XYZ file of C-alpha atoms in Angstrom:
319
model
C 0.000 0.000 0.000
C 2.821 2.413 0.874
C 4.574 1.652 -2.410
C 1.358 2.121 -4.416
C 0.686 5.552 -2.917
C 4.239 6.817 -2.492
C 3.570 7.447 1.195
C 5.226 6.136 4.321
C 3.622 3.163 6.123
C 2.768 5.472 9.027
C 1.003 7.945 6.723
C -0.982 5.118 5.119
C -2.001 3.849 8.550
C -3.133 7.322 9.628
C -5.074 7.826 6.398
C -6.937 4.523 6.752
C -7.984 5.559 10.248
C -8.811 9.135 9.259
C -6.142 10.649 11.496
C -3.612 13.494 11.105
C -3.686 13.664 7.287
C -5.453 15.797 4.724
C -8.715 14.858 3.076
C -6.857 14.547 -0.235
C -4.424 12.018 1.271
C -7.234 9.999 2.775
C -9.019 9.805 -0.554
C -5.802 8.816 -2.298
C -5.128 5.993 0.158
C -8.729 4.752 0.102
C -8.736 4.671 -3.701
C -5.525 2.644 -3.686
C -6.943 0.309 -1.043
C -10.053 -0.299 -3.132
C -7.986 -0.946 -6.263
C -5.730 -3.416 -4.435
C -8.635 -5.097 -2.636
C -7.124 -4.202 0.723
C -9.161 -4.767 3.902
C -7.880 -3.753 7.324
C -7.470 -6.476 9.946
C -10.004 -5.483 12.648
C -8.026 -7.208 15.405
C -4.792 -5.469 14.432
C -6.638 -2.153 14.189
C -8.126 -2.653 17.654
C -4.720 -3.477 19.139
C -3.121 -0.457 17.502
C -5.824 2.052 18.347
C -7.129 0.674 21.642
C -10.621 0.705 20.132
C -12.785 -2.143 18.906
C -15.134 -0.236 16.609
C -18.011 -1.869 18.499
C -20.797 0.067 20.244
C -23.035 -1.802 22.661
C -26.765 -1.277 22.144
C -28.722 -2.456 25.159
C -32.468 -2.589 24.496
C -35.057 -2.732 27.271
C -37.220 -5.231 25.387
C -37.050 -6.198 21.745
C -40.607 -7.491 21.984
C -41.436 -3.789 21.652
C -41.728 -3.129 17.913
C -40.671 0.500 18.358
C -37.448 -0.583 20.059
C -36.824 -2.972 17.169
C -37.095 -0.033 14.758
C -34.786 1.998 16.995
C -32.178 -0.786 17.023
C -32.272 -1.105 13.222
C -31.868 2.653 12.786
C -28.983 2.943 15.252
C -27.202 -0.074 13.775
C -27.358 1.475 10.302
C -26.338 4.882 11.595
C -23.286 3.447 13.343
C -22.301 1.547 10.221
C -22.184 4.849 8.339
C -19.662 5.971 10.990
C -17.571 2.825 10.386
C -18.737 1.320 13.666
C -20.800 -1.749 14.466
C -23.596 -2.347 16.960
C -23.516 -5.246 19.400
C -27.213 -5.583 20.255
C -28.440 -7.176 23.489
C -32.007 -7.550 24.775
C -32.717 -7.144 28.499
C -36.246 -8.628 27.969
C -37.710 -6.136 30.440
C -35.617 -7.481 33.347
C -33.630 -4.906 35.412
C -31.252 -7.601 36.696
C -30.468 -8.707 33.160
C -30.021 -5.085 32.120
C -27.342 -4.673 34.784
C -25.592 -7.935 33.877
C -25.552 -7.125 30.157
C -24.334 -3.552 30.689
C -21.429 -4.815 32.786
C -20.673 -7.567 30.275
C -20.496 -5.065 27.425
C -18.081 -2.941 29.446
C -15.919 -5.988 30.154
C -15.885 -6.827 26.439
C -14.353 -3.385 25.866
C -16.922 -1.874 23.544
C -16.073 1.715 22.645
C -19.362 2.972 24.067
C -22.868 1.997 25.107
C -26.279 3.217 23.975
C -29.091 2.171 26.310
C -32.821 2.683 26.627
C -32.890 1.973 30.357
C -35.459 -0.119 32.181
C -34.239 1.196 35.537
C -32.583 4.603 35.020
C -32.248 5.130 38.791
C -30.289 1.895 39.391
C -27.230 2.383 41.598
C -24.765 0.717 39.209
C -25.110 3.279 36.391
C -22.822 6.061 37.758
C -19.956 3.605 38.338
C -20.379 2.068 34.893
C -20.469 5.520 33.273
C -17.073 6.304 34.818
C -15.468 3.443 32.879
C -17.389 3.634 29.598
C -19.018 6.357 27.473
C -22.785 5.870 27.819
C -25.620 7.569 25.950
C -29.116 7.106 27.360
C -32.291 7.217 25.287
C -35.680 7.993 26.798
C -34.898 8.558 30.472
C -31.920 10.333 32.036
C -29.099 8.411 33.755
C -26.599 10.042 36.113
C -23.077 10.323 34.749
C -23.685 9.640 31.053
C -21.622 11.156 28.250
C -24.879 12.249 26.615
C -28.599 11.619 26.557
C -31.572 11.843 24.237
C -34.437 12.228 26.678
C -38.163 12.345 26.057
C -40.226 15.233 27.382
C -42.483 12.728 29.126
C -44.286 15.398 31.098
C -45.464 16.973 27.851
C -46.177 13.606 26.216
C -48.344 12.384 29.082
C -50.134 15.729 29.244
C -50.889 15.628 25.503
C -52.379 12.153 25.811
C -54.467 12.697 28.932
C -55.731 16.137 27.890
C -56.808 14.682 24.539
C -58.764 11.909 26.249
C -60.300 14.307 28.755
C -61.356 16.748 26.020
C -63.339 13.922 24.444
C -65.172 13.207 27.679
C -63.150 10.320 29.117
C -62.786 10.243 32.904
C -62.253 6.529 33.707
C -58.967 5.659 32.038
C -56.762 2.591 32.348
C -53.010 3.015 31.866
C -50.946 0.049 30.698
C -47.218 0.379 31.353
C -44.285 -2.011 30.911
C -42.773 -0.668 34.141
C -42.443 -3.279 36.872
C -43.059 -2.780 40.580
C -39.281 -2.984 41.115
C -38.702 0.140 38.987
C -41.493 2.517 40.032
C -39.749 5.858 39.508
C -39.656 6.137 35.725
C -40.641 9.696 34.762
C -43.563 8.815 32.487
C -45.213 6.715 35.193
C -44.721 9.438 37.802
C -46.140 12.095 35.478
C -49.246 10.088 34.547
C -50.367 9.901 38.168
C -49.696 13.597 38.787
C -51.450 14.681 35.581
C -54.460 12.489 36.282
C -54.845 14.176 39.666
C -54.543 17.623 38.082
C -57.148 16.820 35.417
C -59.552 15.092 37.803
C -59.289 11.716 36.082
C -59.999 8.349 37.644
C -57.143 6.141 36.472
C -55.984 2.631 37.201
C -52.392 1.699 36.323
C -51.523 -1.887 35.413
C -48.403 -3.594 34.106
C -48.337 -5.193 30.662
C -45.417 -6.699 28.715
C -44.595 -5.591 25.191
C -45.255 -8.994 23.643
C -48.632 -9.422 21.954
C -49.779 -12.439 24.001
C -48.895 -10.870 27.348
C -50.308 -7.466 26.429
C -53.534 -9.091 25.240
C -53.900 -11.009 28.518
C -53.348 -7.855 30.592
C -55.841 -5.884 28.485
C -58.413 -8.678 28.631
C -58.384 -8.544 32.426
C -58.855 -4.758 32.375
C -61.691 -4.740 29.847
C -63.742 -7.589 31.299
C -66.831 -6.424 33.182
C -67.268 -2.690 33.783
C -64.045 -1.605 32.136
C -62.658 1.887 31.497
C -63.887 4.063 28.665
C -60.314 4.502 27.388
C -56.958 2.743 27.632
C -53.706 4.701 27.393
C -50.677 2.498 26.642
C -47.042 3.463 27.178
C -46.086 1.593 23.985
C -47.920 1.053 20.726
C -46.991 -2.642 20.991
C -49.074 -2.843 24.170
C -51.929 -1.027 22.443
C -52.001 -3.771 19.805
C -52.788 -6.172 22.646
C -55.730 -3.971 23.646
C -57.095 -4.218 20.089
C -56.767 -8.007 20.250
C -58.442 -8.266 23.662
C -61.292 -5.989 22.590
C -61.939 -8.178 19.575
C -61.980 -11.315 21.754
C -64.501 -9.695 24.104
C -66.738 -8.438 21.307
C -65.884 -4.791 21.960
C -65.446 -2.280 19.142
C -62.639 0.303 19.008
C -63.433 3.171 19.510
C -67.230 2.758 19.920
C -66.946 0.660 23.100
C -63.424 1.512 24.231
C -60.955 4.155 23.041
C -57.284 3.207 22.747
C -54.193 5.401 22.698
C -50.492 4.561 22.203
C -47.240 6.375 22.923
C -44.583 5.924 20.219
C -46.153 5.965 16.724
C -44.763 2.741 15.295
C -45.400 2.530 11.504
C -47.824 -0.368 12.035
C -50.094 1.935 14.042
C -51.282 3.737 10.932
C -52.227 0.448 9.271
C -54.651 -0.729 11.955
C -58.415 -0.415 11.574
C -59.067 2.066 13.016
C -55.636 3.698 12.991
C -54.100 4.108 16.449
C -54.025 7.590 17.966
C -50.585 7.896 19.548
C -47.652 10.141 20.444
C -44.795 10.585 17.968
C -41.249 11.104 19.304
C -39.469 11.439 15.910
C -37.511 8.172 15.850
C -35.281 9.369 12.992
C -34.214 12.352 15.058
C -33.538 10.108 18.057
C -31.355 7.782 15.967
C -29.292 10.633 14.504
C -28.796 12.292 17.880
C -27.820 9.059 19.665
C -25.326 8.057 16.958
C -23.816 11.541 16.924
C -23.444 11.646 20.724
C -21.932 8.181 21.147
C -19.545 8.688 18.225
C -18.260 11.926 19.729
C -17.881 10.333 23.179
C -16.147 7.210 21.811
C -13.689 9.449 19.953
C -12.702 11.061 23.236
C -15.074 14.004 23.411
C -15.618 15.180 26.981
C -18.448 17.645 26.556
C -21.724 16.221 27.881
C -24.658 16.847 25.560
C -28.368 16.605 26.242
C -31.049 16.437 23.549
C -34.706 16.736 24.549
C -37.247 15.164 22.200
C -40.583 16.957 22.036
C -43.746 14.887 21.437
C -46.380 15.344 18.750
C -49.941 14.038 19.000
C -50.920 11.775 16.069
C -54.704 11.697 15.900
C -56.231 8.772 14.051
C -59.443 6.854 14.587
C -58.970 4.887 17.824
C -60.236 7.605 20.196
C -63.860 8.755 20.068
C -65.899 11.248 22.011
C -67.553 9.511 24.940
C -71.276 9.164 24.386
């Protein structure tokens, strides 16, 4: 390679890694590499640079279709930065989340992107001292960056919309477990319900269709609520399924509302009214933040995602 370009071996090495050389030199070396069919040895590169090129992506639950879309987007975004995602699924279990986060650190990934199940867990600050971490959704102490949701505004949008259409008895389905009760969205929903004079009942439901359907079926049997607000569109799909099993029509008998605007939500009949968090913007921000942190950036950055109400046909005025 050095002979083909007329450069020193050190200059070629720097150019292949995008370091300390001009853009013209980098292009010259890359063109020669392509012509010669050269591919860098990833192990040798890792030993030389102290970096693996791998970014851990720890998902709360990949049964959640929105989190699947997020993982796909982040993986592709990292690839454009010449990095690769190592994706792990905590399956909604805080203990597994902790074990996987520590395992990724021990495997020397260059950074970690996480959508935390338990953002208040005591292990996060210590882990963030040894590894650049970017949190998505909820804030974690000590991270290199975060893309947080304005959950107060999102919950308010949802509950005010339901209240404006006459709903007062509302069920809330959340994936949050009793062991992690302090997630911001769950705290806000109780406070907003009190402010708006709503009678709410909060129940736990998994993201998977079978589990969400079972949880919704229990809520809707008998004298159920007039509306169900779900903290994930995947859970809302379970409400649709349970309503159908029980002979209930959406929205004539029960209104349903989601919280993340997965693409499938617009294909339902009726379409699911939900809250959009701009997943493309989240992906771009998370990739940008973790790339900067993995490259040694020390400035902590915080991006706040604002919600948008997506009105479709699943919420009706209460008769």
